[in-house]
XYZ file of C-alpha atoms in Angstrom:
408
model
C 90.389 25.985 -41.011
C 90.669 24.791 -44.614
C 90.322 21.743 -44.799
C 89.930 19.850 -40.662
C 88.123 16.975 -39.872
C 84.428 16.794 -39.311
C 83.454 15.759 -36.493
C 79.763 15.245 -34.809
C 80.270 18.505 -32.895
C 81.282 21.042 -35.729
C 78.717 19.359 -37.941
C 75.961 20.358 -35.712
C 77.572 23.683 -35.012
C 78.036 25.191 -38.930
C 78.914 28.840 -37.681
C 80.623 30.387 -34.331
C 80.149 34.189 -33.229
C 83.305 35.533 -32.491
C 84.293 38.529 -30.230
C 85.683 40.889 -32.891
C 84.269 41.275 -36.677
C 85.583 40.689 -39.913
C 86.824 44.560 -39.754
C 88.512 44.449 -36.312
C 91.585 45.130 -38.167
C 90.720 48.802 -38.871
C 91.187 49.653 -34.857
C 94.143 47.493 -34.859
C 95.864 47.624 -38.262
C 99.215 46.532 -37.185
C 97.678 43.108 -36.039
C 99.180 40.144 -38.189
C 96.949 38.950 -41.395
C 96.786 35.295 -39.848
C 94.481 37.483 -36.623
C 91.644 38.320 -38.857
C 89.471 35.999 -38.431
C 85.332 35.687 -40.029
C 82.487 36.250 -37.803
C 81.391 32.756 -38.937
C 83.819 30.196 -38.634
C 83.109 27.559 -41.563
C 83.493 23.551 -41.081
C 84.170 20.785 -43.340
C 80.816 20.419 -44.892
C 79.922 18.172 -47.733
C 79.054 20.490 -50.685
C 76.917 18.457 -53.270
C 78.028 18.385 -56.910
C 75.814 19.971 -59.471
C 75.863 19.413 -62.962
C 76.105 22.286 -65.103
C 75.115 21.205 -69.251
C 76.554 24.746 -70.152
C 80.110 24.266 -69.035
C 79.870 20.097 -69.975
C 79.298 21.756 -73.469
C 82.172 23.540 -74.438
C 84.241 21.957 -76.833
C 87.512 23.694 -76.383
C 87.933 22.501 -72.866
C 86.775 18.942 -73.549
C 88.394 18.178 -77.016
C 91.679 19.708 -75.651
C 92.719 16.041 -74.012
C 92.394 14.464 -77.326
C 93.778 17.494 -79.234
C 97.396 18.010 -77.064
C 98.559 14.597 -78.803
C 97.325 15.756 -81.863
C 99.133 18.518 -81.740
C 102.328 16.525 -80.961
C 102.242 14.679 -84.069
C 101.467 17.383 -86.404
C 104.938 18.920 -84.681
C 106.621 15.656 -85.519
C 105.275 16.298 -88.775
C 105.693 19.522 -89.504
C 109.079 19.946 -87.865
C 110.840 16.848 -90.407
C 112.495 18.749 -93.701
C 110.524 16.703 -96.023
C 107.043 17.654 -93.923
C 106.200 14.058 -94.307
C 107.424 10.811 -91.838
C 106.782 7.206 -92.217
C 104.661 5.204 -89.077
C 107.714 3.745 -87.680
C 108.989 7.327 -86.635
C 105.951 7.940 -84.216
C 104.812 4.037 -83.736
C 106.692 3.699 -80.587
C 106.463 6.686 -79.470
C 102.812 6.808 -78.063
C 103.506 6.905 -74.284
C 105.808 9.792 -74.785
C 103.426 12.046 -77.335
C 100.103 10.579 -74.592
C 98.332 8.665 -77.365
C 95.499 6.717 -76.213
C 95.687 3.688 -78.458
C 98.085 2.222 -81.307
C 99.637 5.755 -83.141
C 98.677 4.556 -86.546
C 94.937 3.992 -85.863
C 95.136 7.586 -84.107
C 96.530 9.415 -86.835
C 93.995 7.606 -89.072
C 90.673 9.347 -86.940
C 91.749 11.807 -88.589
C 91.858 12.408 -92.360
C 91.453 16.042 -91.922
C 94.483 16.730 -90.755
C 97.085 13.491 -91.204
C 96.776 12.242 -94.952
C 98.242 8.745 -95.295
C 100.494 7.583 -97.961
C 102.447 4.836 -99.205
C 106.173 5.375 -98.987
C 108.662 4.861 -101.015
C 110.170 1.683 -99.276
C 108.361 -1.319 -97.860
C 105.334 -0.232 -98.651
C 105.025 1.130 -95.309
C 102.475 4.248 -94.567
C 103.231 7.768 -94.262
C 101.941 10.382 -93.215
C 101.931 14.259 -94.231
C 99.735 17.221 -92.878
C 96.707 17.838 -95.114
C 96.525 21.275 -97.045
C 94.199 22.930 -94.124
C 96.506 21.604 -91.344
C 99.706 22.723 -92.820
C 97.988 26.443 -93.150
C 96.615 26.408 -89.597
C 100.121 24.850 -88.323
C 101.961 27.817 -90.607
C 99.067 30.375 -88.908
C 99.964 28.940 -85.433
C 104.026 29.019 -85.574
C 103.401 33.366 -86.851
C 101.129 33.576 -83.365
C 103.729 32.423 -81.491
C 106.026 34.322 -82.744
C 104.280 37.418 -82.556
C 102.889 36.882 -79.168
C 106.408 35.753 -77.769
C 105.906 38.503 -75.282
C 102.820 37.783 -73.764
C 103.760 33.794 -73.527
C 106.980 34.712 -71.774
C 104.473 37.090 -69.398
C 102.636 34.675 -68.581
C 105.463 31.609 -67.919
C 107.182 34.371 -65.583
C 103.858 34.876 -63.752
C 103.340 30.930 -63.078
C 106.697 31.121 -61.704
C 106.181 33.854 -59.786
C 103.089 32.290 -57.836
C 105.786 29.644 -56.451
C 107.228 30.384 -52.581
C 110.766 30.679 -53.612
C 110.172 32.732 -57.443
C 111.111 28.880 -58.655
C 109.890 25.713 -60.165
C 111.369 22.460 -61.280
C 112.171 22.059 -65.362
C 109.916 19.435 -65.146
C 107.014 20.543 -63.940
C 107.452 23.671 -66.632
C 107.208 21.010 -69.027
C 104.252 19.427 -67.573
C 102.294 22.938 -67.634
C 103.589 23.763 -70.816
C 100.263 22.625 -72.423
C 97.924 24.651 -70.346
C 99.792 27.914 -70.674
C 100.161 27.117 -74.627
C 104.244 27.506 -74.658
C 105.250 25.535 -78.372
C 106.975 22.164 -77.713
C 110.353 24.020 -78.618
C 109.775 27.058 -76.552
C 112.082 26.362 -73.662
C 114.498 24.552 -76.256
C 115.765 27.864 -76.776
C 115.863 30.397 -73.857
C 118.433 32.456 -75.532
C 115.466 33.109 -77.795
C 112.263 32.868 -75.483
C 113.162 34.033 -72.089
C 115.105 37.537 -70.949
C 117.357 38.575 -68.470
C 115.204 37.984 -65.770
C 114.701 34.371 -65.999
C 118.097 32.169 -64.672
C 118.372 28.428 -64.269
C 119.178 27.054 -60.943
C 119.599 23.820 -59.184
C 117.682 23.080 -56.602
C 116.986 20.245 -54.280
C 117.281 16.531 -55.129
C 119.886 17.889 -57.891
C 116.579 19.166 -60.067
C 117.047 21.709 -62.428
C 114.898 24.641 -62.193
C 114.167 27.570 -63.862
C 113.923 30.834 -61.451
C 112.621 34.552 -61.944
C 114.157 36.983 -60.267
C 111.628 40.474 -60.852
C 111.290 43.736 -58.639
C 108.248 45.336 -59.849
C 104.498 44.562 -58.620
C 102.482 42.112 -60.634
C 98.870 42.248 -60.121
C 96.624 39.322 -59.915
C 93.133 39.403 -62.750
C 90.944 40.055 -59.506
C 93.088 42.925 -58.792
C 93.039 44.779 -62.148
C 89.266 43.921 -62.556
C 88.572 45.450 -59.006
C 90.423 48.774 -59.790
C 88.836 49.180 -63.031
C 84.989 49.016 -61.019
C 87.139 51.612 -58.237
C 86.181 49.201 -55.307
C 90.306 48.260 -54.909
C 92.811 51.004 -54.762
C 96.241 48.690 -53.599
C 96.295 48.842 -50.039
C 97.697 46.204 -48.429
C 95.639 43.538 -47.141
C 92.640 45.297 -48.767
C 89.371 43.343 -49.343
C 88.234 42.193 -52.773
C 85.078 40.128 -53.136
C 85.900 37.460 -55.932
C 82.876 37.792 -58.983
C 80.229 34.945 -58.516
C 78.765 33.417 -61.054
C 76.385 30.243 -59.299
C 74.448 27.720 -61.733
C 71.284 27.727 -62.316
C 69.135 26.097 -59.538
C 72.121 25.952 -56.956
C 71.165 26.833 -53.669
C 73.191 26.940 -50.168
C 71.999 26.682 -47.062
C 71.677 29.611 -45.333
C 74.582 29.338 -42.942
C 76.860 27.819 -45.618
C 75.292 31.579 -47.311
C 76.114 33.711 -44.590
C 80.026 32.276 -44.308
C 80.357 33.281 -47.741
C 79.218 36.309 -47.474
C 81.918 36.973 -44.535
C 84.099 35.328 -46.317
C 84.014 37.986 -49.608
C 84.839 40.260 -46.997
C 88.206 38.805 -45.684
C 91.388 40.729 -47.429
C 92.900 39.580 -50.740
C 96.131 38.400 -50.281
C 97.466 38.377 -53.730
C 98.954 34.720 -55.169
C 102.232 37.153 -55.832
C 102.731 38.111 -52.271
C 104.810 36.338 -49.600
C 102.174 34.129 -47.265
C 104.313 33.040 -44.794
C 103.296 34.776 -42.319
C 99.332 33.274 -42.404
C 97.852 30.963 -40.928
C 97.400 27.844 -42.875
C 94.008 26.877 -41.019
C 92.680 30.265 -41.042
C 90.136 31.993 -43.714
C 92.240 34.625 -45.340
C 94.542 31.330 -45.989
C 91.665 29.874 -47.915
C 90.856 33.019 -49.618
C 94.538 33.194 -50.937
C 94.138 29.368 -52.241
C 91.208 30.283 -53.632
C 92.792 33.514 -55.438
C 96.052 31.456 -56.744
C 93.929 29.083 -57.893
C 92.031 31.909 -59.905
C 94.770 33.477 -61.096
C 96.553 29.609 -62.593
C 93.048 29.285 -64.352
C 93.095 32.446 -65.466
C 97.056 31.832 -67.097
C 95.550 28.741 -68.995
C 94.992 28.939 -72.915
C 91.417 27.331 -72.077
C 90.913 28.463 -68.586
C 90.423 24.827 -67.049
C 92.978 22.052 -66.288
C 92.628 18.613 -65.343
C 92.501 18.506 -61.195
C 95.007 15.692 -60.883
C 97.576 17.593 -63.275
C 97.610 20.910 -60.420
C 98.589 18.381 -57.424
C 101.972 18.755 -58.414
C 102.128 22.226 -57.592
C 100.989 21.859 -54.222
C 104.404 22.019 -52.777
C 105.837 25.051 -54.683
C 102.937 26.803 -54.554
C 102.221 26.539 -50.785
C 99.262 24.692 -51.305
C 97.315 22.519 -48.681
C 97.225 18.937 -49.052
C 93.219 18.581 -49.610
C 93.298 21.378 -52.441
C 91.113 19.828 -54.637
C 88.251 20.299 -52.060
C 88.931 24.033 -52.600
C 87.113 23.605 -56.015
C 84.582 21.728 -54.382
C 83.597 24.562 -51.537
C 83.417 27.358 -54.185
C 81.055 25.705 -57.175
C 80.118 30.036 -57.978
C 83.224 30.557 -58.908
C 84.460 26.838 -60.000
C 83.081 23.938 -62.378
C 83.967 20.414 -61.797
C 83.317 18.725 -65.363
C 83.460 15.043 -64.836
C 83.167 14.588 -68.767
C 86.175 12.198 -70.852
C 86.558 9.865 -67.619
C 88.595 12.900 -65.323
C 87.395 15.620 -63.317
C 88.255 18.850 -64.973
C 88.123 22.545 -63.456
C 86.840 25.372 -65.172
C 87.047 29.554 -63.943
C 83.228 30.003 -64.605
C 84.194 33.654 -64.942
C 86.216 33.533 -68.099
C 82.660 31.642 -69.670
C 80.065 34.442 -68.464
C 82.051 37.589 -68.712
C 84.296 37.591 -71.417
C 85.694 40.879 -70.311
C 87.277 39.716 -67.454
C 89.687 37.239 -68.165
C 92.386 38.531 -71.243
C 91.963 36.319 -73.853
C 95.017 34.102 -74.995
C 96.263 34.583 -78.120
C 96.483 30.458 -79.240
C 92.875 29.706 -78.590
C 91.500 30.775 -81.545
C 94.231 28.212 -83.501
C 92.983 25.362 -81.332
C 89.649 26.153 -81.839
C 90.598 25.529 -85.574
C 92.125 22.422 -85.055
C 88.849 21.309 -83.178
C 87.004 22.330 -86.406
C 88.983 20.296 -88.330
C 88.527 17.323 -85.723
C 84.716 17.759 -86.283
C 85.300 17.698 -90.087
C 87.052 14.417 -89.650
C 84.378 12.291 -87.655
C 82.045 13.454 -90.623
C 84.359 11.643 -93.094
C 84.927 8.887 -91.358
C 81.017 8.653 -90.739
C 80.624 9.308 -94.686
C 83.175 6.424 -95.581
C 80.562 3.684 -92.872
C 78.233 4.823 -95.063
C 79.302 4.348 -98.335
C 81.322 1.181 -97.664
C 78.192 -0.636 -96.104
C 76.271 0.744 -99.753
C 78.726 -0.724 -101.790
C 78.718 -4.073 -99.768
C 74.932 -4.434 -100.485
C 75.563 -3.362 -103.916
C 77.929 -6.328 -104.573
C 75.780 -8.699 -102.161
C 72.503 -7.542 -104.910
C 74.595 -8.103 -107.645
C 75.795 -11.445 -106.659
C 72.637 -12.716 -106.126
C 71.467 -11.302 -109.581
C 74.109 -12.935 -111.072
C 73.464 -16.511 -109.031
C 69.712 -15.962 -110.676
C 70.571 -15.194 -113.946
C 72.538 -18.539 -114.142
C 70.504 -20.849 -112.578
C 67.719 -20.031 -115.286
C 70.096 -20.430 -118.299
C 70.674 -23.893 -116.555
C-alpha cells in the first residue's frame, strides 16, 4: 500500500470501505498483524510541500553541514602534540574531511576559531585553534567522556533497528555525525563499546559491527505514550504518533479521515521483528513511519539530510520510495530545502521539548555555531575597514598630487 502506482482509477477513488474495521482484531486476536487492515484504504496522492519559516530558521540544523568539516579540522588540530599544523597537512585532504572549496580559504572564514600563522619553515601558514575554540574543544572531549554511556546507548539502538541486530562498519561511520560519536570513538572499542557489541563479517566480505541484547528496548513513542497511560505494552497495541501540522496546512478531507484511521492502526515498534507484515499494507507504513521517528529522534540535531538515510534502506527493511514517507506525513515531518539539499526534521523534538531526550553534544555545537556567527562579523569588520583605509590612501594621494602641482 505504501508506496503503488497511481493510476486514473485509485485517483478518483481516494478511500475504500472495507468489511471489517480497524479493530476487527479484538474478535480475532490471533489473526496475523499484516490482516489488519484501515477502513480507508489510502492511494498514492500528491501531497503539496509547504514551507514552514520556523523550522527553515533554526540554526543548529542548517549550520551543521558547514560545521561537521569544521569540526574535522579542529580534530586535526587539536589531536597534533604541538596543537598547531601547517596547510600542507590538511591541503589535500578536503574530499576526505567534506570541505567545500580550497582548505586554506575554509579555515580562513573563520578567524574565530582557526588563527593563522607563519611557520617556522618556508614561510608557509599555520594554523592553531584560537583561545575560545581550544576551551570549547577541551569542554567537548569532558562531554564525551562523561556521556560515554548514553553515546554507546544510543549506537546500540541504531543497530538494533537493523533486520539482522547488524550494520556494515561503513555505514557506522557514515552516521557517526548524526548520532555525535567523536571521530575516534570506534578507534577504540576496547574503550567505547561492551560486551554486547561483536564484530562480524558479513556479506560481500564487509565488516560489520553486531549487537547481540536480550532485554526490551522501547521506542520514544512508546515511553511518551506510557507516561500519558494511553500504552501499557501489549503487543500490537495502538499508539497515535503526536501531530504537530504548520500553520495554514490543510488536508482534504478524505486524505483527513485516512489519517485519522491510520493513528489507529497498532505500533509495531522499529525494535521488533517485521517479517511477518505486509510490505504494502498500513501497519507496514506505520512501522516506517515509527523507525523513521525513532532514527530522528537518535540524532544530536534531530534532522538528517534525506539522501544520507537511503543507505539504510536495506538493513533497515525499508521500502524503496522511503523518502515519500516524509512527504505523506508533513504533521509529524519537515522537509527543509535550505543549503541546496532537502533536509528532514522530527517537528516534535522543536514544539515539545519534553518529548524527545535531549543529547548531551548539542549544546557544544551550538557553541561552535556561536563562534561561526562571531567570525562572519570579523570578516565583515575587516571589508569595512580595508575599503576605509583604501579611500584614506586614494584622499591622501590626491592631496599630495595637489599640494605639488601648486608648488610647481
Amino acid at each position: 500500500m505504501l508506496f503503488n502506482k497511481p493510476t486514473c482509477k485509485t485517483l478518483k477513488n481516494l478511500i475504500f470501505p472495507s468489511e471489517q474495521t480497524i479493530f476487527s482484531f479484538l474478535r480475532h486476536p490471533h489473526n496475523p498483524p499484516h490482516t489488519y487492515t484501515q477502513k480507508f484504504n489510502y492511494v498514492d496522492v500528491y501531497m503539496k510541500w509547504k514551507k514552514d519559516s520556523y523550522y527553515d530558521s533554526i540554526e543548529q540544523i542548517h549550520k551543521s553541514i558547514v560545521l561537521k568539516p569544521i569540526i574535522s579540522l579542529k580534530n586535526c588540530i587539536s589531536q597534533d602534540p604541538n596543537g598547531c599544523i601547517p596547510i600542507s597537512d590538511v591541503s589535500k585532504r578536503g574530499i576526505q574531511l567534506e570541505v567545500p572549496m580550497k582548505v586554506a580559504r575554509f579555515l580562513r572564514l573563520y578567524p574565530s576559531i582557526f588563527e593563522e600563522f607563519t611557520g617556522p619553515q618556508y614561510n608557509l601558514p599555520w594554523f592553531r585553534l584560537t583561545p575560545e575554540a581550544d576551551e570549547i574543544d577541551r569542554e567537548e572531549k569532558r562531554v564525551n567522556e562523561d556521556c560515554r554511556e548514553d553515546l554507546r546507548d544510543r549506537l546500540k539502538k541504531f543497530i538494533l533497528m537493523s533486520k539482522e541486530k547488524v550494520l556494515p562498519w561503513k555505514i557506522i561511520q557514515g552516521m557517526q555525525w548524526y548520532l555525535g560519536l567523536p571521530d575516534d570513538f570506534l578507534q577504540h572499542p576496547d574503550k567505547n563499546l561492551d560486551e554486547s557489541f561483536r564484530f562480524v563479517e558479513m556479506e560481500d566480505g564487509l565488516k560489520g559491527l553486531a549487537v547481540e541484547s536480550g532485554e526490551k528496548v522501547l521506542s520514544t513513542v512508546q515511553r511518551n505514550a506510557m507516561k500519558k497511560g494511553v500504552y501499557v505494552g501489549d503487543p500490537m497495541e495502538a499508539i497515535e504518533f503526536p501531530l504537530f501540522p504548520s500553520k495554514g496546512l490543510r488536508l482534504r478531507r478524505k486524505i483527513a479521515d485516512w489519517l485519522k484511521e491510520f493513528q489507529k492502526l497498532p505500533y509495531v515498534s522499529p525494535y521488533e521483528d517485521f517479517s511477518h507484515l505486509d510490505p504494502d499494507s498500513d501497519i507496514s507504513e506505520k512501522r516506517v513511519v515509527g523507525l523513521l521517528h525513532e532514527l530522528l529522534s537518535l540524532f544530536v540535531e534531530h534532522s538528517a539530510e534525506r539522501k544520507k538515510l537511503l543507505c539504510l534502506k536495506k538493513h533497515m527493511g525499508l521500502p524503496q520510495k522511503v523518502h515519500k514517507a516524509f512527504e505523506r506525513h508533513p504533521s509529524m515531518f519537515y522537509l527543509s530545502l535550505r543549503n541546496k539539499t532537502c533536509t528532514a526534521i522530527l517537528k516534535e523534538a522543536y514544539c515539545d521539548e519534553s518529548a524527545i531526550e535531549r543529547h548531551p553534544l548539542l549544546r557544544v555545537r551550538n557553541k561552535y555555531i556561536n563562534l561561526m556567527r562571531e567570525s562572519a562579523t570579523i570578516l565583515k569588520t575587516r571589508r569595512v575597514n580595508s575599503r576605509f583605509a583604501d579611500r584614506w590612501d586614494s584622499g591622501s594621494e590626491n592631496e599630495d598630487g595637489k599640494e605639488v602641482a601648486e608648488c610647481t
